[in-house]
Short mmCIF file of C-alpha atoms in Angstrom, two decimals:
data_model
loop_
_atom_site.label_atom_id
_atom_site.label_comp_id
_atom_site.label_asym_id
_atom_site.label_seq_id
_atom_site.Cartn_x
_atom_site.Cartn_y
_atom_site.Cartn_z
CA UNK A 69 -77.16 -13.94 21.25
CA UNK A 70 -76.38 -14.08 24.91
CA UNK A 71 -74.71 -17.23 26.05
CA UNK A 72 -75.01 -16.41 29.74
CA UNK A 73 -77.80 -15.69 32.16
CA UNK A 74 -77.31 -11.97 32.83
CA UNK A 75 -76.50 -8.82 30.91
CA UNK A 76 -72.86 -7.81 31.19
CA UNK A 77 -72.98 -4.57 29.23
CA UNK A 78 -75.88 -2.37 28.29
CA UNK A 79 -76.19 0.85 26.32
CA UNK A 80 -79.50 2.64 26.83
CA UNK A 81 -80.08 5.28 24.14
CA UNK A 82 -76.46 6.27 24.64
CA UNK A 83 -75.06 9.21 22.73
CA UNK A 84 -71.78 11.06 22.75
CA UNK A 85 -70.97 14.32 21.06
CA UNK A 86 -67.60 16.08 20.86
CA UNK A 87 -68.70 19.63 20.12
CA UNK A 88 -70.65 19.47 16.90
CA UNK A 89 -69.35 16.00 16.05
CA UNK A 90 -71.65 13.10 16.88
CA UNK A 91 -69.36 10.20 17.79
CA UNK A 92 -72.20 7.93 18.88
CA UNK A 93 -75.91 8.52 18.41
CA UNK A 94 -78.68 6.95 20.44
CA UNK A 95 -77.11 3.49 20.70
CA UNK A 96 -79.18 0.79 22.39
CA UNK A 97 -77.42 -2.51 22.82
CA UNK A 98 -77.11 -5.36 25.32
CA UNK A 99 -74.23 -7.81 25.55
CA UNK A 100 -74.99 -10.95 27.52
CA UNK A 101 -72.68 -12.39 30.17
CA UNK A 102 -70.18 -14.70 28.50
CA UNK A 103 -70.93 -13.38 25.04
CA UNK A 104 -68.26 -12.32 22.53
CA UNK A 105 -69.09 -9.27 20.45
CA UNK A 106 -66.96 -8.24 17.49
CA UNK A 107 -67.22 -4.55 16.59
CA UNK A 108 -66.51 -3.56 13.01
CA UNK A 109 -66.78 -0.32 11.10
CA UNK A 110 -64.89 2.12 8.90
CA UNK A 111 -62.56 4.75 10.38
CA UNK A 112 -64.46 7.37 12.36
CA UNK A 113 -67.47 5.09 12.83
CA UNK A 114 -67.49 5.50 16.61
CA UNK A 115 -66.03 2.11 17.56
CA UNK A 116 -63.42 3.41 19.99
CA UNK A 117 -65.90 5.87 21.50
CA UNK A 118 -68.30 2.98 22.12
CA UNK A 119 -65.60 1.00 23.90
CA UNK A 120 -64.40 4.00 25.94
CA UNK A 121 -67.98 4.64 27.03
CA UNK A 122 -68.21 1.00 28.09
CA UNK A 123 -64.99 1.41 30.10
CA UNK A 124 -66.22 4.60 31.78
CA UNK A 125 -63.37 6.63 30.27
CA UNK A 126 -65.79 8.84 28.38
CA UNK A 127 -69.08 10.17 29.73
CA UNK A 128 -72.17 9.84 27.57
CA UNK A 129 -73.82 13.12 26.66
CA UNK A 130 -77.17 11.30 26.60
CA UNK A 131 -78.47 7.97 27.83
CA UNK A 132 -76.73 5.48 30.11
CA UNK A 133 -74.05 2.79 30.09
CA UNK A 134 -74.43 -0.07 32.55
CA UNK A 135 -71.90 -2.76 33.43
CA UNK A 136 -73.29 -5.71 35.37
CA UNK A 137 -76.43 -3.58 35.78
CA UNK A 138 -74.49 -0.72 37.41
CA UNK A 139 -74.58 2.78 35.92
CA UNK A 140 -71.00 3.88 35.27
CA UNK A 141 -71.91 7.39 36.41
CA UNK A 142 -73.56 6.22 39.61
CA UNK A 143 -72.27 5.89 43.16
CA UNK A 144 -71.42 2.19 42.70
CA UNK A 145 -69.33 2.81 39.59
CA UNK A 146 -66.16 1.62 41.36
CA UNK A 147 -67.66 -1.86 41.68
CA UNK A 148 -68.42 -1.87 37.95
CA UNK A 149 -64.94 -0.62 37.02
CA UNK A 150 -63.41 -3.50 38.98
CA UNK A 151 -65.17 -5.87 36.59
CA UNK A 152 -63.67 -4.28 33.47
CA UNK A 153 -60.44 -5.06 31.67
CA UNK A 154 -59.71 -2.50 28.96
CA UNK A 155 -57.04 -2.39 26.30
CA UNK A 156 -57.14 0.79 24.25
CA UNK A 157 -54.82 2.51 21.81
CA UNK A 158 -52.39 3.41 24.59
CA UNK A 159 -50.79 1.09 27.11
CA UNK A 160 -51.55 3.06 30.33
CA UNK A 161 -48.15 1.85 31.57
CA UNK A 162 -45.63 3.76 33.68
CA UNK A 163 -42.63 4.17 31.40
CA UNK A 164 -40.13 4.53 34.25
CA UNK A 165 -41.28 1.46 36.14
CA UNK A 166 -40.25 -2.07 35.24
CA UNK A 167 -42.61 -4.52 33.57
CA UNK A 168 -43.14 -6.34 36.85
CA UNK A 169 -43.63 -3.13 38.85
CA UNK A 170 -46.30 -2.03 36.38
CA UNK A 171 -48.28 -5.24 36.73
CA UNK A 172 -47.98 -5.18 40.52
CA UNK A 173 -49.19 -1.59 40.65
CA UNK A 174 -52.27 -2.34 38.55
CA UNK A 175 -53.00 -5.49 40.57
CA UNK A 176 -53.10 -3.31 43.69
CA UNK A 177 -55.25 -0.70 41.97
CA UNK A 178 -57.77 -3.43 41.10
CA UNK A 179 -57.81 -4.81 44.63
CA UNK A 180 -56.35 -8.18 43.67
CA UNK A 181 -55.81 -10.23 46.81
CA UNK A 182 -52.77 -12.40 47.42
CA UNK A 183 -49.19 -12.25 46.20
CA UNK A 184 -49.18 -9.63 43.44
CA UNK A 185 -45.49 -10.27 42.74
CA UNK A 186 -46.16 -13.93 41.95
CA UNK A 187 -49.18 -12.95 39.86
CA UNK A 188 -47.06 -10.51 37.85
CA UNK A 189 -44.42 -13.18 37.25
CA UNK A 190 -47.07 -15.66 36.07
CA UNK A 191 -48.48 -13.14 33.62
CA UNK A 192 -45.07 -12.11 32.35
CA UNK A 193 -44.37 -15.77 31.60
CA UNK A 194 -47.75 -16.09 29.93
CA UNK A 195 -47.04 -13.24 27.53
CA UNK A 196 -43.48 -14.38 26.89
CA UNK A 197 -41.80 -11.50 28.73
CA UNK A 198 -40.39 -13.15 31.86
CA UNK A 199 -36.83 -12.31 30.76
CA UNK A 200 -37.55 -8.56 30.73
CA UNK A 201 -39.48 -8.48 34.01
CA UNK A 202 -36.95 -6.14 35.64
CA UNK A 203 -36.49 -3.84 32.64
CA UNK A 204 -38.14 -0.43 32.62
CA UNK A 205 -40.92 -0.14 30.08
CA UNK A 206 -39.41 2.97 28.47
CA UNK A 207 -37.22 0.99 26.08
CA UNK A 208 -39.85 -1.54 25.05
CA UNK A 209 -40.92 -1.97 21.44
CA UNK A 210 -44.55 -1.35 20.41
CA UNK A 211 -45.24 -5.07 20.43
CA UNK A 212 -43.76 -5.57 23.90
CA UNK A 213 -45.82 -2.67 25.23
CA UNK A 214 -48.93 -4.21 23.70
CA UNK A 215 -48.26 -7.59 25.30
CA UNK A 216 -47.67 -6.00 28.69
CA UNK A 217 -50.76 -3.83 28.33
CA UNK A 218 -52.74 -6.97 27.58
CA UNK A 219 -51.48 -8.56 30.79
CA UNK A 220 -52.30 -5.32 32.62
CA UNK A 221 -55.87 -5.50 31.31
CA UNK A 222 -56.47 -9.19 32.03
CA UNK A 223 -54.52 -10.09 35.18
CA UNK A 224 -57.37 -9.16 37.56
CA UNK A 225 -59.67 -11.61 35.75
CA UNK A 226 -62.25 -9.05 34.62
CA UNK A 227 -65.77 -10.21 33.85
CA UNK A 228 -65.99 -7.74 30.96
CA UNK A 229 -63.01 -7.58 28.58
CA UNK A 230 -62.91 -4.60 26.20
CA UNK A 231 -60.24 -4.73 23.51
CA UNK A 232 -59.59 -2.02 20.91
CA UNK A 233 -57.47 -3.44 18.09
CA UNK A 234 -55.53 -5.79 20.39
CA UNK A 235 -53.33 -7.16 17.58
CA UNK A 236 -51.74 -3.74 16.95
CA UNK A 237 -47.95 -4.06 16.99
CA UNK A 238 -47.99 -7.79 17.71
CA UNK A 239 -45.78 -10.18 15.75
CA UNK A 240 -47.08 -13.66 14.78
CA UNK A 241 -45.95 -15.11 18.12
CA UNK A 242 -47.65 -12.27 19.97
CA UNK A 243 -50.84 -12.81 18.00
CA UNK A 244 -50.75 -16.51 18.84
CA UNK A 245 -50.40 -15.65 22.53
CA UNK A 246 -53.27 -13.19 22.22
CA UNK A 247 -55.46 -15.88 20.64
CA UNK A 248 -54.64 -18.24 23.50
CA UNK A 249 -55.48 -15.54 26.05
CA UNK A 250 -58.79 -14.79 24.33
CA UNK A 251 -59.66 -18.49 24.40
CA UNK A 252 -58.77 -18.52 28.08
CA UNK A 253 -61.03 -15.54 28.77
CA UNK A 254 -63.90 -17.20 27.00
CA UNK A 255 -63.31 -20.47 28.82
CA UNK A 256 -63.59 -18.77 32.21
CA UNK A 257 -66.86 -17.14 31.13
CA UNK A 258 -65.72 -13.55 30.56
CA UNK A 259 -67.69 -11.30 28.26
CA UNK A 260 -65.70 -9.95 25.31
CA UNK A 261 -66.23 -6.84 23.21
CA UNK A 262 -63.49 -6.42 20.66
CA UNK A 263 -62.77 -3.98 17.84
CA UNK A 264 -60.81 -5.41 14.96
CA UNK A 265 -60.01 -4.48 11.41
CA UNK A 266 -59.13 -8.12 10.75
CA UNK A 267 -62.59 -9.67 10.58
CA UNK A 268 -61.28 -12.99 9.26
CA UNK A 269 -59.07 -13.51 12.32
CA UNK A 270 -61.54 -12.28 14.94
CA UNK A 271 -64.77 -13.75 13.56
CA UNK A 272 -64.26 -17.36 14.75
CA UNK A 273 -64.33 -16.19 18.39
CA UNK A 274 -67.37 -13.93 18.02
CA UNK A 275 -70.99 -14.77 18.86
CA UNK A 276 -72.34 -11.57 17.35
CA UNK A 277 -71.04 -8.81 15.13
CA UNK A 278 -71.84 -5.11 15.50
CA UNK A 279 -71.20 -2.82 12.55
CA UNK A 280 -71.04 0.88 13.26
CA UNK A 281 -71.12 3.67 10.73
CA UNK A 282 -71.01 7.39 11.47
CA UNK A 283 -71.86 6.79 15.11
CA UNK A 284 -74.90 4.66 14.40
CA UNK A 285 -75.54 0.93 14.54
CA UNK A 286 -75.57 -0.13 10.90
CA UNK A 287 -75.91 -3.86 11.53
CA UNK A 288 -76.07 -6.27 14.45
CA UNK A 289 -76.41 -9.97 14.04
CA UNK A 290 -75.07 -13.45 14.73
CA UNK A 291 -71.49 -13.86 13.58
CA UNK A 292 -72.45 -16.96 11.62
CA UNK A 293 -74.86 -14.93 9.52
CA UNK A 294 -72.04 -14.04 7.12
CA UNK A 295 -68.50 -15.16 6.49
CA UNK A 296 -65.56 -12.79 6.99
CA UNK A 297 -65.75 -11.55 3.41
CA UNK A 298 -69.45 -10.85 3.85
CA UNK A 299 -68.91 -8.78 7.00
CA UNK A 300 -65.97 -6.98 5.40
CA UNK A 301 -68.12 -6.14 2.40
CA UNK A 302 -70.82 -4.80 4.71
CA UNK A 303 -68.28 -2.57 6.45
CA UNK A 304 -66.92 -1.37 3.12
CA UNK A 305 -70.43 -0.57 1.93
CA UNK A 306 -71.08 1.39 5.13
CA UNK A 307 -67.83 3.28 4.67
CA UNK A 308 -68.64 4.31 1.12
CA UNK A 309 -72.27 5.17 1.77
CA UNK A 310 -73.17 8.78 0.95
CA UNK A 311 -71.89 11.05 3.70
CA UNK A 312 -69.76 8.33 5.32
CA UNK A 313 -66.82 9.46 7.42
CA UNK A 314 -63.43 9.49 5.72
CA UNK B 30 -55.58 -15.42 43.55
CA UNK B 31 -58.89 -13.66 43.55
CA UNK B 32 -60.22 -11.52 40.78
CA UNK B 33 -60.23 -7.75 41.01
CA UNK B 34 -62.86 -6.30 43.26
CA UNK B 35 -64.11 -2.98 44.53
CA UNK B 36 -61.84 -2.08 47.41
CA UNK B 37 -62.61 -2.45 51.09
CA UNK B 38 -61.04 0.06 53.49
CA UNK B 39 -57.78 -1.93 53.72
CA UNK B 40 -57.75 -2.43 49.96
CA UNK B 41 -58.11 1.31 49.33
CA UNK B 42 -55.15 1.99 51.61
CA UNK B 43 -53.05 -0.71 49.87
CA UNK B 44 -53.96 0.61 46.41
CA UNK B 45 -53.30 4.21 47.40
CA UNK B 46 -49.94 3.23 48.95
CA UNK B 47 -48.97 1.31 45.82
CA UNK B 48 -49.79 4.30 43.63
CA UNK B 49 -47.90 6.67 45.90
CA UNK B 50 -44.88 4.35 45.91
CA UNK B 51 -44.97 4.03 42.11
CA UNK B 52 -45.15 7.79 41.62
CA UNK B 53 -42.37 8.33 44.16
CA UNK B 54 -40.18 5.74 42.43
CA UNK B 55 -40.79 7.47 39.10
CA UNK B 56 -39.90 10.87 40.57
CA UNK B 57 -36.72 9.52 42.16
CA UNK B 58 -35.70 7.96 38.83
CA UNK B 59 -36.49 10.97 36.66
CA UNK B 60 -36.79 14.10 38.82
CA UNK B 61 -39.29 15.24 36.21
CA UNK B 62 -41.25 17.42 38.64
CA UNK B 63 -38.76 18.29 41.39
CA UNK B 64 -35.87 19.44 39.18
CA UNK B 65 -37.87 22.11 37.29
CA UNK B 66 -39.46 23.20 40.58
CA UNK B 67 -36.07 23.74 42.21
CA UNK B 68 -34.73 25.53 39.14
CA UNK B 69 -37.74 27.82 39.04
CA UNK B 70 -37.62 28.63 42.77
CA UNK B 71 -33.90 29.43 42.60
CA UNK B 72 -34.37 31.66 39.56
CA UNK B 73 -37.11 33.66 41.33
CA UNK B 74 -34.86 34.10 44.36
CA UNK B 75 -31.79 35.13 42.37
CA UNK B 76 -33.68 37.49 40.04
CA UNK B 77 -35.38 39.14 43.02
CA UNK B 78 -32.05 39.48 44.79
CA UNK B 79 -30.42 41.14 41.78
CA UNK B 80 -33.42 43.30 40.85
CA UNK B 81 -33.92 44.70 44.34
CA UNK B 82 -30.19 45.13 44.91
CA UNK B 83 -30.33 43.44 48.30
CA UNK B 84 -26.88 44.47 49.56
CA UNK B 85 -27.98 48.11 49.33
CA UNK B 86 -31.18 47.53 51.30
CA UNK B 87 -31.52 47.96 55.03
CA UNK B 88 -32.40 44.97 57.24
CA UNK B 89 -36.01 46.13 57.77
CA UNK B 90 -36.63 46.51 54.03
CA UNK B 91 -35.10 43.09 53.34
CA UNK B 92 -37.29 41.53 56.02
CA UNK B 93 -40.38 43.18 54.55
CA UNK B 94 -39.55 41.99 51.03
CA UNK B 95 -38.57 38.41 51.83
CA UNK B 96 -42.03 36.91 52.59
CA UNK B 97 -43.53 38.02 49.28
CA UNK B 98 -40.57 36.69 47.30
CA UNK B 99 -40.59 33.42 49.24
CA UNK B 100 -44.30 32.74 48.69
CA UNK B 101 -44.14 33.81 45.06
CA UNK B 102 -41.30 31.35 44.50
CA UNK B 103 -43.23 28.59 46.30
CA UNK B 104 -46.46 29.23 44.38
CA UNK B 105 -44.85 29.29 40.95
CA UNK B 106 -42.59 26.34 41.68
CA UNK B 107 -45.60 24.29 42.78
CA UNK B 108 -47.50 25.33 39.70
CA UNK B 109 -44.62 24.23 37.50
CA UNK B 110 -44.17 20.93 39.37
CA UNK B 111 -47.79 19.88 39.56
CA UNK B 112 -48.49 20.91 35.99
CA UNK B 113 -45.43 18.95 34.86
CA UNK B 114 -46.45 15.82 36.78
CA UNK B 115 -50.02 15.93 35.50
CA UNK B 116 -48.87 16.66 31.96
CA UNK B 117 -46.62 13.61 31.94
CA UNK B 118 -49.46 11.55 33.42
CA UNK B 119 -51.68 12.72 30.58
CA UNK B 120 -49.14 12.32 27.79
CA UNK B 121 -48.27 8.79 28.79
CA UNK B 122 -51.99 8.15 29.41
CA UNK B 123 -51.26 6.85 32.88
CA UNK B 124 -54.00 9.18 33.98
CA UNK B 125 -56.52 7.19 31.91
CA UNK B 126 -55.25 3.99 33.50
CA UNK B 127 -55.94 5.43 36.94
CA UNK B 128 -59.41 6.58 35.93
CA UNK B 129 -60.14 3.15 34.54
CA UNK B 130 -59.29 1.49 37.84
CA UNK B 131 -61.79 1.04 40.67
CA UNK B 132 -59.62 3.06 43.05
CA UNK B 133 -61.83 5.38 45.08
CA UNK B 134 -61.64 8.91 43.64
CA UNK B 135 -61.19 10.55 47.03
CA UNK B 136 -58.23 8.23 47.66
CA UNK B 137 -56.82 9.16 44.25
CA UNK B 138 -57.19 12.84 45.15
CA UNK B 139 -55.50 12.23 48.50
CA UNK B 140 -52.51 10.51 46.86
CA UNK B 141 -52.04 13.24 44.26
CA UNK B 142 -52.46 15.94 46.94
CA UNK B 143 -49.88 14.28 49.18
CA UNK B 144 -47.45 14.05 46.26
CA UNK B 145 -47.92 17.76 45.52
CA UNK B 146 -47.45 18.63 49.18
CA UNK B 147 -44.24 16.61 49.48
CA UNK B 148 -42.83 18.17 46.31
CA UNK B 149 -43.58 21.62 47.71
CA UNK B 150 -42.00 20.81 51.06
CA UNK B 151 -38.93 19.38 49.34
CA UNK B 152 -38.46 22.66 47.48
CA UNK B 153 -38.94 24.65 50.68
CA UNK B 154 -36.29 22.60 52.44
CA UNK B 155 -33.78 24.26 50.15
CA UNK B 156 -35.60 27.51 49.44
CA UNK B 157 -36.17 28.70 53.01
CA UNK B 158 -32.52 28.48 54.20
CA UNK B 159 -31.40 30.14 50.96
CA UNK B 160 -33.92 32.93 51.51
CA UNK B 161 -32.57 33.44 55.02
CA UNK B 162 -29.03 33.69 53.61
CA UNK B 163 -29.92 35.82 50.56
CA UNK B 164 -31.96 38.31 52.57
CA UNK B 165 -29.57 38.17 55.53
CA UNK B 166 -32.46 37.44 57.89
CA UNK B 167 -31.92 37.02 61.63
CA UNK B 168 -31.42 33.31 62.44
CA UNK B 169 -33.32 33.53 65.71
CA UNK B 170 -36.73 32.76 64.25
CA UNK B 171 -39.53 30.56 65.53
CA UNK B 172 -38.56 27.85 63.03
CA UNK B 173 -41.22 25.39 64.15
CA UNK B 174 -43.95 27.97 63.69
CA UNK B 175 -42.58 28.98 60.31
CA UNK B 176 -42.57 25.31 59.29
CA UNK B 177 -46.21 25.00 60.37
CA UNK B 178 -47.22 28.08 58.36
CA UNK B 179 -45.39 26.72 55.31
CA UNK B 180 -47.07 23.32 55.78
CA UNK B 181 -50.55 24.85 55.92
CA UNK B 182 -49.98 27.12 52.92
CA UNK B 183 -48.26 24.47 50.83
CA UNK B 184 -51.03 21.99 51.64
CA UNK B 185 -53.63 24.47 50.44
CA UNK B 186 -51.72 25.19 47.23
CA UNK B 187 -51.25 21.46 46.60
CA UNK B 188 -54.98 20.81 47.01
CA UNK B 189 -55.81 23.56 44.51
CA UNK B 190 -53.18 22.32 42.07
CA UNK B 191 -54.46 18.75 42.31
CA UNK B 192 -58.10 19.63 41.75
CA UNK B 193 -57.62 22.22 39.02
CA UNK B 194 -54.71 20.35 37.43
CA UNK B 195 -56.91 17.29 37.07
CA UNK B 196 -59.60 19.43 35.51
CA UNK B 197 -57.22 20.87 32.91
CA UNK B 198 -55.80 17.38 32.27
CA UNK B 199 -59.27 15.96 31.62
CA UNK B 200 -60.01 18.89 29.32
CA UNK B 201 -56.77 18.23 27.46
CA UNK B 202 -55.42 21.67 28.40
CA UNK B 203 -51.89 22.39 29.60
CA UNK B 204 -49.97 24.53 32.04
CA UNK B 205 -51.25 27.87 30.75
CA UNK B 206 -54.83 27.00 31.61
CA UNK B 207 -53.74 25.71 35.01
CA UNK B 208 -51.99 29.01 35.81
CA UNK B 209 -55.06 30.99 34.79
CA UNK B 210 -57.25 28.88 37.06
CA UNK B 211 -54.97 28.43 40.06
CA UNK B 212 -53.34 31.82 40.62
CA UNK B 213 -56.49 33.90 41.28
CA UNK B 214 -57.91 31.24 43.61
CA UNK B 215 -54.55 30.88 45.36
CA UNK B 216 -54.38 34.58 46.24
CA UNK B 217 -55.81 34.22 49.78
CA UNK B 218 -53.17 31.57 50.56
CA UNK B 219 -50.35 33.69 49.19
CA UNK B 220 -51.50 36.79 51.06
CA UNK B 221 -52.06 34.91 54.33
CA UNK B 222 -48.76 33.06 53.92
CA UNK B 223 -46.84 36.28 53.28
CA UNK B 224 -48.45 38.12 56.18
CA UNK B 225 -47.81 35.25 58.58
CA UNK B 226 -44.22 34.84 57.42
CA UNK B 227 -43.60 38.59 57.71
CA UNK B 228 -44.63 38.53 61.36
CA UNK B 229 -42.48 35.45 62.05
CA UNK B 230 -39.45 37.00 60.33
CA UNK B 231 -39.89 40.04 62.56
CA UNK B 232 -39.42 37.76 65.56
CA UNK B 233 -43.13 37.36 66.31
CA UNK B 234 -45.21 34.21 66.78
CA UNK B 235 -48.20 32.73 65.00
CA UNK B 236 -50.42 34.30 67.65
CA UNK B 237 -48.97 37.72 66.77
CA UNK B 238 -49.80 37.09 63.10
CA UNK B 239 -53.51 36.57 63.80
CA UNK B 240 -55.80 36.23 61.86
CA UNK B 241 -53.58 35.12 58.96
CA UNK B 242 -52.59 31.66 60.29
CA UNK B 243 -56.31 30.95 60.73
CA UNK B 244 -56.85 31.97 57.10
CA UNK B 245 -54.15 29.49 56.06
CA UNK B 246 -55.82 26.74 58.06
CA UNK B 247 -59.28 27.61 56.72
CA UNK B 248 -58.14 27.68 53.08
CA UNK B 249 -56.40 24.32 53.55
CA UNK B 250 -59.56 22.79 55.00
CA UNK B 251 -61.76 24.36 52.33
CA UNK B 252 -59.52 23.29 49.43
CA UNK B 253 -59.25 19.74 50.74
CA UNK B 254 -63.02 19.53 51.19
CA UNK B 255 -63.65 20.92 47.71
CA UNK B 256 -61.11 18.51 46.24
CA UNK B 257 -62.68 15.50 47.94
CA UNK B 258 -66.17 16.57 46.86
CA UNK B 259 -65.48 17.70 43.30
CA UNK B 260 -62.59 15.48 42.19
CA UNK B 261 -64.82 12.76 40.69
CA UNK B 262 -66.74 15.26 38.58
CA UNK B 263 -63.64 16.82 36.98
CA UNK B 264 -62.02 13.55 35.95
CA UNK B 265 -63.66 11.95 32.93
CA UNK B 266 -63.76 13.58 29.50
#
């Protein structure tokens, strides 16, 4: 259910093939402004493809993807991309730049006005990495990279936040900081679409849950419709259905 | 602090400058593109010198041979450098980060083209004097005109490398595919560059080399226009 007035993200009969493999088939979905959507599904269900399509990193082979009503393949796509904060499987960070230099670079790329150095310092403090601000990213652990990538994705205050397994590599303190950041995003009215294999941890922040299986929408409903065990069972059933992806 | 926004004209320039500065800083810290380019250019020069037995050649033969060797070394060094830079971008997925950003695609092309051009010119700064020494060329050349010819040709090669390198990066293909795509299309630049340089090494001017300098200029303009027009369409997977 949308909690805001407008539609933040829309898939219109969207499909994506990689050769003979159908990663996403004819998906039609709207996510309202300010809504939080949790995306679940077994491995190979098409979750990451869905999120990459929403970020404009992958082109649909059929249908459309719209962010704030703007087609990501259209001439105004730059305006839509400015509204997106995406955290994928990789950090998108420059390994030979420092943590602070990375955040400053991305702030410039997203057209953030004002003192980008001060913004970077604020975010480094927020993610608990102020002490390594001047260290190059190359030597960072997986968890540190994930924290910095999270700051990279959120510092420009995107209206649409797309997170693919954001807890990957995070220790308990990192997960607590992530939870606080997600609460902050929701409080400022951002729309969230998040993939997680940990339904029990992500469910409390979700308005709706989308279950994908073999590139198709297997279920879509209010998060409160089931408890975490219920959603997990639904995903497991989808994963073991005849012909389900390994 | 305002939220991210699509760039205005000043914002595009700031974003492009920030990206250029970041890439330059990375190159200065690692030398990941320039070092292999220099190595490759030197190897071409040395191998050519040994193979053709330069000390045994007369001055006219050396002068006739030098332009082809010089432009071959430039072309292959640029191929190596641009492929290397794009490959590292892809492997570290920085490329995806750039595509995700709202930075105007023409501005992104311009930054990557400028980086390729500067790498090429940096190699030539060493390669050209070495070629003069190796081939025992007369020092009384029109150096300014030679620099202009090198600038035009290198700019054209950099535009091709940026456009086609981005295509192969988006397709997940490596240096081999880039070579296959770039070298045939780069032939007019290499021929025009060699012909122009040959005339200049013989003591002539750009006017004497006509129409080849015009070909260099035309291919630069064409490759830049194609890059600006097509860059967006070759980017996303």
